CSV table of C-alpha atoms and ligand atoms in Angstrom, one decimal:
chain,number,residue,atom,x,y,z
R,19,MET,CA,-18.4,27.0,35.0
R,20,VAL,CA,-16.4,24.0,33.8
R,21,ALA,CA,-15.0,21.3,36.1
R,22,SER,CA,-11.3,21.8,37.1
R,23,GLY,CA,-8.7,20.1,34.9
R,24,ILE,CA,-10.7,20.9,31.8
R,25,PRO,CA,-8.9,23.0,29.3
R,26,VAL,CA,-10.5,26.4,28.8
R,27,ILE,CA,-9.7,28.6,25.7
R,28,ASP,CA,-10.4,32.3,25.8
R,29,LYS,CA,-9.8,33.0,22.1
R,30,ASP,CA,-12.8,33.6,19.9
R,31,PRO,CA,-12.6,31.7,16.6
R,32,TYR,CA,-15.0,34.2,15.1
R,33,SER,CA,-12.9,37.3,15.8
R,34,THR,CA,-11.6,39.1,12.7
R,35,GLU,CA,-8.0,38.2,13.7
R,36,ASN,CA,-8.8,34.5,13.9
R,37,LEU,CA,-10.9,34.5,10.7
R,38,ILE,CA,-8.0,36.0,8.9
R,39,ASP,CA,-5.5,33.5,10.4
R,40,PRO,CA,-7.3,30.6,12.2
R,41,TYR,CA,-4.2,28.4,12.5
R,42,PRO,CA,-2.8,29.6,15.8
R,43,PHE,CA,-6.2,29.0,17.3
R,44,HIS,CA,-6.4,25.6,15.8
R,45,GLU,CA,-3.1,24.6,17.2
R,46,GLU,CA,-4.0,25.9,20.7
R,47,LEU,CA,-7.2,23.8,20.4
R,48,ARG,CA,-5.4,20.6,19.4
R,49,GLU,CA,-2.7,21.0,22.0
R,50,ALA,CA,-5.2,21.8,24.8
R,51,GLY,CA,-6.5,18.2,24.7
R,52,PRO,CA,-9.1,16.1,23.0
R,53,VAL,CA,-11.8,18.7,23.8
R,54,ALA,CA,-11.7,22.2,25.3
R,55,TRP,CA,-14.3,24.7,26.6
R,56,LEU,CA,-14.6,27.9,24.5
R,57,GLU,CA,-15.3,30.6,27.0
R,58,ALA,CA,-16.2,33.2,24.3
R,59,HIS,CA,-19.3,31.2,23.3
R,60,ASP,CA,-19.9,28.7,26.1
R,61,VAL,CA,-19.4,25.7,23.9
R,62,TRP,CA,-17.1,22.7,23.6
R,63,ALA,CA,-14.6,22.5,20.7
R,64,THR,CA,-12.5,19.6,19.3
R,65,GLY,CA,-9.7,19.8,16.7
R,66,ARG,CA,-7.7,16.6,16.8
R,67,HIS,CA,-8.2,14.4,13.7
R,68,GLU,CA,-9.1,11.3,15.8
R,69,HIS,CA,-11.8,13.0,17.9
R,70,VAL,CA,-13.2,15.1,15.0
R,71,ARG,CA,-13.7,11.8,13.0
R,72,ASP,CA,-15.2,10.0,16.0
R,73,VAL,CA,-17.8,12.7,16.7
R,74,LEU,CA,-18.7,12.8,13.0
R,75,THR,CA,-19.2,9.1,12.7
R,76,ASP,CA,-21.3,8.6,15.8
R,77,TRP,CA,-24.6,10.2,14.8
R,78,ARG,CA,-26.5,8.4,17.5
R,79,THR,CA,-24.6,10.3,20.2
R,80,TRP,CA,-24.0,13.5,18.2
R,81,MET,CA,-27.1,14.9,16.5
R,82,SER,CA,-27.5,17.5,13.8
R,83,GLY,CA,-31.2,18.3,14.4
R,84,ALA,CA,-30.3,21.1,16.8
R,85,GLY,CA,-28.3,22.7,14.0
R,86,VAL,CA,-24.7,22.3,13.1
R,87,GLY,CA,-23.7,25.9,13.7
R,88,LEU,CA,-23.0,27.7,17.0
R,89,ILE,CA,-26.6,28.5,17.7
R,90,ASP,CA,-29.4,26.1,18.6
R,91,LEU,CA,-31.8,26.4,15.7
R,92,ARG,CA,-34.6,25.0,18.0
R,93,VAL,CA,-34.3,28.4,19.7
R,94,ASP,CA,-33.2,30.8,16.9
R,95,ALA,CA,-33.6,29.9,13.3
R,96,TRP,CA,-33.3,32.6,10.6
R,97,ARG,CA,-34.6,30.2,7.9
R,98,PRO,CA,-36.6,26.9,7.9
R,99,PRO,CA,-34.0,24.2,8.9
R,100,SER,CA,-32.4,22.2,6.1
R,101,LEU,CA,-34.0,18.7,5.7
R,102,LEU,CA,-30.5,17.4,5.0
R,103,LEU,CA,-27.9,19.2,7.0
R,104,GLU,CA,-29.9,19.9,10.1
R,105,ALA,CA,-31.7,16.6,10.4
R,106,ASP,CA,-31.2,13.1,11.9
R,107,PRO,CA,-32.3,9.6,11.0
R,108,PRO,CA,-34.8,8.4,10.1
R,109,ASN,CA,-36.0,11.6,8.3
R,110,HIS,CA,-32.5,12.4,7.2
R,111,THR,CA,-32.0,8.9,5.7
R,112,VAL,CA,-34.9,9.3,3.2
R,113,VAL,CA,-33.8,12.7,1.8
R,114,ARG,CA,-30.1,11.8,1.8
R,115,SER,CA,-30.7,8.7,-0.4
R,116,ILE,CA,-32.6,10.8,-2.9
R,117,ILE,CA,-29.8,13.3,-3.2
R,118,GLU,CA,-27.2,10.6,-3.3
R,119,ARG,CA,-29.0,9.1,-6.3
R,120,VAL,CA,-29.0,12.4,-8.2
R,121,LEU,CA,-25.4,13.3,-7.4
R,122,SER,CA,-23.8,9.8,-7.4
R,123,PRO,CA,-20.4,9.3,-9.1
R,124,ARG,CA,-22.3,7.2,-11.7
R,125,ALA,CA,-24.9,9.9,-12.4
R,126,THR,CA,-22.4,12.8,-12.5
R,127,LYS,CA,-19.7,11.1,-14.6
R,128,VAL,CA,-21.1,12.9,-17.7
R,129,LEU,CA,-20.1,16.2,-16.1
R,130,ARG,CA,-16.4,15.4,-16.6
R,131,GLU,CA,-16.6,16.3,-20.2
R,132,ARG,CA,-18.9,19.3,-19.8
R,133,PHE,CA,-17.0,20.8,-16.9
R,134,GLY,CA,-13.6,20.0,-18.5
R,135,ALA,CA,-14.5,21.8,-21.7
R,136,ARG,CA,-15.9,24.8,-19.9
R,137,ALA,CA,-12.8,25.1,-17.7
R,138,GLU,CA,-10.5,24.9,-20.7
R,139,THR,CA,-12.3,27.7,-22.4
R,140,LEU,CA,-12.4,29.8,-19.3
R,141,VAL,CA,-8.7,29.4,-18.5
R,142,GLU,CA,-7.6,29.8,-22.1
R,143,GLY,CA,-9.3,33.2,-22.1
R,144,LEU,CA,-7.2,34.3,-19.1
R,145,VAL,CA,-3.7,33.2,-20.3
R,146,GLY,CA,-1.5,36.1,-21.3
R,147,THR,CA,-4.0,38.8,-20.4
R,148,GLY,CA,-1.9,40.4,-17.7
R,149,SER,CA,-3.2,41.0,-14.2
R,150,PHE,CA,-6.7,40.0,-13.3
R,151,ASP,CA,-8.8,39.0,-10.2
R,152,ALA,CA,-8.9,35.2,-10.1
R,153,MET,CA,-11.9,35.3,-7.7
R,154,GLU,CA,-13.9,37.5,-10.1
R,155,GLU,CA,-12.8,35.8,-13.4
R,156,LEU,CA,-12.4,32.2,-12.4
R,157,ALA,CA,-13.3,31.0,-8.9
R,158,ARG,CA,-16.7,32.7,-8.6
R,159,VAL,CA,-17.6,32.4,-12.3
R,160,PHE,CA,-17.1,28.7,-12.6
R,161,PRO,CA,-19.5,27.3,-10.0
R,162,VAL,CA,-22.0,30.1,-10.6
R,163,GLU,CA,-22.2,29.2,-14.2
R,164,ALA,CA,-21.4,25.5,-14.4
R,165,PHE,CA,-23.0,24.2,-11.2
R,166,ALA,CA,-26.1,26.4,-11.5
R,167,ASP,CA,-26.6,25.2,-15.1
R,168,GLU,CA,-26.6,21.6,-13.8
R,169,VAL,CA,-29.1,22.3,-11.1
R,170,GLY,CA,-31.2,24.1,-13.7
R,171,VAL,CA,-31.7,27.4,-12.0
R,172,PRO,CA,-32.8,30.5,-14.0
R,173,GLU,CA,-30.0,32.6,-15.5
R,174,GLU,CA,-31.7,35.7,-14.4
R,175,GLY,CA,-30.9,36.5,-10.7
R,176,ARG,CA,-27.8,34.3,-10.3
R,177,GLU,CA,-26.1,37.2,-8.7
R,178,TYR,CA,-28.1,36.2,-5.6
R,179,LEU,CA,-26.5,32.8,-5.3
R,180,LEU,CA,-23.3,33.8,-3.6
R,181,PRO,CA,-25.0,36.3,-1.3
R,182,TYR,CA,-27.3,33.5,-0.2
R,183,GLY,CA,-24.4,31.2,0.5
R,184,ASP,CA,-22.8,34.0,2.5
R,185,MET,CA,-26.0,34.2,4.6
R,186,VAL,CA,-26.1,30.4,5.1
R,187,PHE,CA,-22.5,30.0,6.2
R,188,ASN,CA,-22.4,33.2,8.3
R,189,GLY,CA,-25.6,31.9,9.9
R,190,GLN,CA,-23.7,29.0,11.3
R,191,GLY,CA,-21.7,31.3,13.4
R,192,PRO,CA,-22.6,33.9,16.1
R,193,ARG,CA,-24.9,36.8,15.3
R,194,ASN,CA,-21.8,39.1,14.8
R,195,GLU,CA,-21.0,41.8,12.3
R,196,TYR,CA,-20.4,39.3,9.5
R,197,PHE,CA,-23.8,37.7,10.0
R,198,ARG,CA,-25.5,41.1,10.1
R,199,ALA,CA,-23.8,42.4,7.0
R,200,ALA,CA,-24.7,39.2,5.1
R,201,MET,CA,-28.3,39.6,6.1
R,202,GLU,CA,-28.7,43.1,4.9
R,203,ASN,CA,-30.6,42.2,1.8
R,204,ALA,CA,-31.9,38.9,3.2
R,205,ALA,CA,-35.6,39.3,2.1
R,206,GLU,CA,-34.8,39.9,-1.5
R,207,VAL,CA,-32.1,37.2,-1.7
R,208,GLN,CA,-34.4,34.6,0.0
R,209,GLU,CA,-37.3,35.5,-2.3
R,210,TRP,CA,-35.2,34.7,-5.4
R,211,ILE,CA,-33.8,31.5,-3.9
R,212,MET,CA,-37.2,30.2,-2.9
R,213,ALA,CA,-38.6,31.0,-6.3
R,214,SER,CA,-35.7,29.3,-8.0
R,215,CYS,CA,-36.4,26.1,-6.0
R,216,ARG,CA,-40.0,25.9,-7.4
R,217,ARG,CA,-40.6,23.2,-10.0
R,218,GLU,CA,-41.8,25.5,-12.7
R,219,ASN,CA,-38.6,27.5,-12.6
R,220,LEU,CA,-36.2,24.6,-12.9
R,221,ALA,CA,-34.8,23.4,-16.3
R,222,PRO,CA,-36.0,19.9,-17.3
R,223,GLY,CA,-33.4,17.1,-16.7
R,224,GLY,CA,-31.3,19.1,-14.2
R,225,PHE,CA,-30.5,18.1,-10.6
R,226,GLY,CA,-33.4,20.2,-9.4
R,227,ALA,CA,-35.9,18.6,-11.7
R,228,GLN,CA,-34.6,15.2,-10.7
R,229,ILE,CA,-35.4,15.9,-7.1
R,230,TYR,CA,-39.0,16.7,-8.1
R,231,GLU,CA,-39.2,13.3,-9.8
R,232,ALA,CA,-38.8,11.8,-6.3
R,233,SER,CA,-41.9,13.7,-5.3
R,234,ASP,CA,-43.7,12.4,-8.4
R,235,ALA,CA,-42.8,8.9,-7.1
R,236,GLU,CA,-44.2,10.0,-3.7
R,237,GLU,CA,-40.9,9.4,-1.9
R,238,ILE,CA,-41.2,13.0,-0.6
R,239,THR,CA,-43.7,15.8,-0.9
R,240,GLU,CA,-43.3,18.6,-3.4
R,241,GLN,CA,-42.6,21.0,-0.6
R,242,GLN,CA,-39.8,18.8,0.6
R,243,ALA,CA,-38.4,18.6,-2.9
R,244,GLY,CA,-38.2,22.4,-3.0
R,245,MET,CA,-36.3,22.4,0.3
R,246,LEU,CA,-33.8,19.8,-1.1
R,247,VAL,CA,-33.2,22.0,-4.1
R,248,ARG,CA,-32.5,24.8,-1.6
R,249,SER,CA,-29.8,22.5,-0.2
R,250,PHE,CA,-28.0,22.5,-3.6
R,251,LEU,CA,-28.1,26.3,-3.6
R,252,SER,CA,-27.0,26.6,0.0
R,253,ALA,CA,-24.0,24.2,-0.1
R,254,GLY,CA,-22.9,24.0,-3.7
R,255,LEU,CA,-21.5,27.4,-4.5
R,256,ASP,CA,-19.5,29.2,-1.8
R,257,THR,CA,-17.7,26.0,-1.0
R,258,THR,CA,-16.4,25.3,-4.5
R,259,VAL,CA,-15.7,29.1,-5.0
R,260,SER,CA,-13.5,29.0,-1.9
R,261,ALA,CA,-11.7,25.8,-3.0
R,262,LEU,CA,-10.9,27.0,-6.5
R,263,GLY,CA,-9.6,30.4,-5.2
R,264,ASN,CA,-7.6,28.7,-2.5
R,265,ALA,CA,-6.1,26.4,-5.1
R,266,VAL,CA,-5.0,29.3,-7.3
R,267,TYR,CA,-3.5,31.0,-4.3
R,268,LEU,CA,-1.6,27.9,-3.2
R,269,PHE,CA,-0.2,27.3,-6.7
R,270,ALA,CA,0.8,31.0,-7.1
R,271,THR,CA,2.7,30.8,-3.8
R,272,ASN,CA,4.2,27.3,-4.3
R,273,PRO,CA,5.4,27.5,-7.9
R,274,GLU,CA,7.4,24.2,-7.6
R,275,GLN,CA,4.1,22.5,-6.9
R,276,PHE,CA,2.6,24.1,-10.0
R,277,ASP,CA,5.5,22.9,-12.1
R,278,LEU,CA,4.8,19.4,-10.8
R,279,LEU,CA,1.2,19.7,-11.8
R,280,ARG,CA,2.1,20.9,-15.2
R,281,THR,CA,4.4,18.0,-15.9
R,282,GLU,CA,1.7,15.6,-14.6
R,283,PRO,CA,-1.8,17.0,-15.2
R,284,SER,CA,-3.3,13.8,-13.9
R,285,LEU,CA,-2.3,15.1,-10.4
R,286,ALA,CA,-5.2,17.6,-10.7
R,287,ARG,CA,-7.5,15.4,-8.7
R,288,HIS,CA,-4.9,14.9,-5.9
R,289,ALA,CA,-4.1,18.6,-5.9
R,290,PHE,CA,-7.7,19.5,-5.3
R,291,GLU,CA,-7.9,17.1,-2.3
R,292,GLU,CA,-4.6,18.6,-0.9
R,293,THR,CA,-6.0,22.1,-1.4
R,294,ILE,CA,-9.1,21.4,0.7
R,295,ARG,CA,-7.0,19.6,3.3
R,296,LEU,CA,-4.7,22.5,3.7
R,297,GLU,CA,-7.1,25.4,3.2
R,298,THR,CA,-10.4,23.8,4.2
R,299,PRO,CA,-13.4,25.7,2.7
R,300,VAL,CA,-15.9,24.7,5.5
R,301,GLN,CA,-13.8,25.2,8.6
R,302,VAL,CA,-16.2,24.0,11.3
R,303,PHE,CA,-19.6,22.6,12.0
R,304,SER,CA,-21.0,21.5,15.3
R,305,ARG,CA,-23.0,18.6,16.8
R,306,THR,CA,-25.2,18.3,19.9
R,307,ALA,CA,-24.9,15.4,22.4
R,308,THR,CA,-28.1,13.3,22.6
R,309,ARG,CA,-26.9,11.8,26.0
R,310,ASP,CA,-24.2,12.2,28.5
R,311,THR,CA,-21.0,11.1,26.8
R,312,GLU,CA,-17.3,11.9,26.7
R,313,ILE,CA,-14.5,13.0,24.3
R,314,GLY,CA,-11.2,11.7,25.4
R,315,ASN,CA,-11.8,11.5,29.2
R,316,THR,CA,-13.8,14.7,29.4
R,317,ARG,CA,-17.5,14.3,30.3
R,318,ILE,CA,-20.0,16.1,28.0
R,319,ALA,CA,-23.5,16.3,29.2
R,320,GLY,CA,-26.6,15.6,27.1
R,321,ASP,CA,-27.7,18.6,25.0
R,322,GLU,CA,-24.3,20.2,25.1
R,323,ARG,CA,-22.8,21.4,21.8
R,324,VAL,CA,-19.3,20.7,20.4
R,325,MET,CA,-17.7,22.7,17.6
R,326,VAL,CA,-16.0,20.2,15.3
R,327,PHE,CA,-13.1,21.8,13.5
R,328,PHE,CA,-12.5,20.0,10.2
R,329,ALA,CA,-9.8,22.6,9.4
R,330,ALA,CA,-7.9,21.8,12.6
R,331,ALA,CA,-8.1,18.1,12.1
R,332,ASN,CA,-6.7,18.6,8.5
R,333,ARG,CA,-3.5,20.0,10.0
R,334,ASP,CA,-3.2,17.7,13.0
R,335,PRO,CA,0.5,16.7,13.2
R,336,ARG,CA,-0.7,13.5,14.9
R,337,CYS,CA,-2.1,12.6,11.5
R,338,TRP,CA,0.0,14.4,8.9
R,339,GLU,CA,3.7,14.8,8.2
R,340,GLU,CA,4.6,18.5,7.8
R,341,PRO,CA,0.9,19.3,8.0
R,342,ASP,CA,1.3,23.0,6.9
R,343,ARG,CA,3.1,22.1,3.7
R,344,PHE,CA,1.3,22.1,0.4
R,345,ASP,CA,2.3,18.9,-1.3
R,346,ILE,CA,0.1,17.7,-4.1
R,347,THR,CA,1.8,14.3,-4.1
R,348,ARG,CA,1.0,13.4,-0.5
R,349,ARG,CA,-1.8,11.0,0.4
R,350,ALA,CA,-4.4,13.5,1.4
R,351,SER,CA,-7.1,10.9,1.7
R,352,GLY,CA,-8.5,10.8,5.2
R,353,HIS,CA,-8.8,14.6,5.3
R,354,LEU,CA,-12.1,15.8,6.8
R,355,ALA,CA,-12.8,18.7,4.5
R,356,PHE,CA,-15.9,16.8,3.3
R,357,GLY,CA,-16.8,15.7,6.8
R,358,GLN,CA,-17.4,12.0,7.4
R,359,GLY,CA,-20.2,9.6,8.2
R,360,ILE,CA,-23.9,9.9,7.3
R,361,HIS,CA,-23.6,13.7,6.8
R,362,GLY,CA,-20.4,13.6,4.8
R,363,CYS,CA,-20.6,15.9,1.8
R,364,VAL,CA,-23.2,14.4,-0.6
R,365,GLY,CA,-22.0,16.8,-3.3
R,366,LYS,CA,-18.4,15.7,-3.3
R,367,PRO,CA,-18.6,13.9,-6.6
R,368,VAL,CA,-19.6,17.1,-8.3
R,369,ALA,CA,-17.1,19.2,-6.3
R,370,ARG,CA,-14.3,16.9,-7.3
R,371,ILE,CA,-15.2,17.1,-11.0
R,372,GLU,CA,-15.3,20.9,-10.8
R,373,GLY,CA,-11.9,20.9,-9.0
R,374,GLU,CA,-10.3,18.4,-11.4
R,375,ALA,CA,-11.7,20.3,-14.4
R,376,VAL,CA,-10.3,23.7,-13.3
R,377,LEU,CA,-6.9,22.4,-12.0
R,378,GLY,CA,-6.5,20.2,-15.0
R,379,ALA,CA,-7.1,23.2,-17.3
R,380,LEU,CA,-4.5,25.2,-15.4
R,381,ALA,CA,-2.1,22.4,-15.7
R,382,ARG,CA,-2.5,22.1,-19.5
R,383,LYS,CA,-3.0,25.8,-20.5
R,384,VAL,CA,-0.9,27.9,-18.0
R,385,GLY,CA,2.9,28.1,-17.8
R,386,SER,CA,3.1,29.9,-14.5
R,387,ILE,CA,0.8,31.7,-12.0
R,388,LYS,CA,2.1,34.9,-10.5
R,389,LEU,CA,0.6,36.9,-7.6
R,390,GLU,CA,0.1,40.5,-8.8
R,391,GLY,CA,-0.8,42.1,-5.5
R,392,GLU,CA,-2.0,41.6,-2.0
R,393,PRO,CA,-5.0,39.1,-1.9
R,394,GLU,CA,-8.0,40.3,0.0
R,395,ARG,CA,-9.8,37.8,2.3
R,396,HIS,CA,-13.5,37.3,2.2
R,397,LEU,CA,-14.3,37.0,5.9
R,398,ASN,CA,-17.2,34.6,6.7
R,399,ASN,CA,-18.0,32.8,10.0
R,400,THR,CA,-17.6,29.3,8.3
R,401,VAL,CA,-16.1,29.5,4.9
R,402,ARG,CA,-12.4,30.4,4.3
R,403,GLY,CA,-11.7,32.1,1.1
R,404,PHE,CA,-10.7,35.2,-0.8
R,405,GLU,CA,-12.6,38.2,-1.9
R,406,SER,CA,-10.0,39.2,-4.5
R,407,LEU,CA,-6.9,37.5,-5.7
R,408,PRO,CA,-4.8,39.5,-8.2
R,409,VAL,CA,-2.8,37.2,-10.4
R,410,ALA,CA,-1.4,36.7,-13.9
R,411,PHE,CA,-1.4,33.5,-15.9
R,412,HIS,CA,1.6,33.4,-18.1
R,413,ALA,CA,1.7,31.3,-21.3
R,414,PRO,CA,3.7,28.1,-21.3
S,526,OVM,C1,-28.2,22.8,3.4
S,526,OVM,C2,-26.7,23.0,3.6
S,526,OVM,C3,-26.3,24.3,3.9
S,526,OVM,C4,-25.0,24.6,4.0
S,526,OVM,C5,-24.1,23.6,4.0
S,526,OVM,C6,-24.4,22.4,3.7
S,526,OVM,C7,-22.1,21.8,3.6
S,526,OVM,C8,-25.8,22.1,3.5
S,526,OVM,O1,-29.0,23.7,3.4
S,526,OVM,O2,-28.6,21.6,3.3
S,526,OVM,O3,-23.5,21.4,3.6
C-alpha cells in the first residue's frame, strides 16, 4: 500500500506494448509527479529530467550495490555482480579509475582514424547495392568487429557477444518471457564470455590486456581484472548497436535532417548525441535508497528501489523544446543517455568515436537513405533497438 496522495501507475513498462512504444508510459510517468509508484512491480519510478539527474548524482543516498535493475541482486543474481555497474564507493572508485584510464578521451583518440577508416569501407560497400538490413550489415557488424578488436577478444565465438548483452540487459528487468528467451543458451554463452575475459585469450595491447596491467601493478587482483573485462563485453556492444540502428532509422525517416548532415558532415558528433537523446539505448536503470529520503515531496523509505528512466528525462518538455523532434542542430548536451555522476558511462569516449565514425561515413558517402520495408523491433527489457531495418543507401 502507498500513502494517499501518491501517484500510482498501473501500466507495466515491460509489457510488449510498452516495449514497442514506451513514450505514452514515459509521459504518464512525468506528468504523474516527481515520482510515482508502479503497481505492476511494487517499485518507485521517476522520469522528469530534474529528478532523474538528482538521483543519479547523489550516490550516497542512492546506491547501486543492490543492483541497478528491477530485481535486488542481493536476493536473486543470475551472474556474479559487476564490480563496476553494481558497486558503490569505495570499491567502485578503484575499478572505475582503472577503466577510466584505459578508455579516457586521451587514450582513445587513436581510435578516430581506425574507426573512421573502417566505417568508410563498410558504408562504401553498402551504397548502391539496393535493399539490405541495416542491423545485419551495419549496426551489428561495426561494434562486434571494431570494438571487439580493440578489447582484443578472440575472433572465434564473437557470435556470442550480442546474445550475452541480451542476457545482461534483459536481466535488468523482470523474469519475464524476454529474460527467459535470452537465457535459453546461457551456459554456453557465459562459458565463452568468461574464457574471453581470461588473460591468455586477450590480444596484447588491447583494452582487455591493459586491464590486466593494473593487476600486474597490484591495483586489483587478476580475478577482478577478468571481471572488468567482462564489463566491456556486457556494456559495450548492444548499446552501440542500438544507437547506430536508431540513427539510421531516424535519418531514413527524417530526410531533411540527413540532407543537413550531408552538407555539414562535422555535425556527425552532434547527430549521434541527438540520436541517443531521442531514442535512448539504455532506457532505464534503478537505484536503491540507503536511508529514508524524498523525491519531490514524496517520502521514500530506506532500502526502497526507484526506477530511473533516462529515456523519459530525455524527452521531458520541462527541459527540451519540441522534445519528440529529431533535430541534429539542437543542443542535446544535458541528455542523460549516458547517465550522470560517478556511474556515468565510462565507455562514452569510445561510443562517441564509433558514432561519429559511422555517421560521418554516412554523411560523406551516402546521398539518401530510404526505408525499404517495415522495421522489426528487437524487444529487450532495457535496450531499445531494432532487430531488422530494411533500407537502401543511394549514391550521392
Ligand atoms: C557491467 C555492465 C553491464 C551492463 C551495462 C553496463 C551500461 C555495465 O557488467 O559492468 O553499463
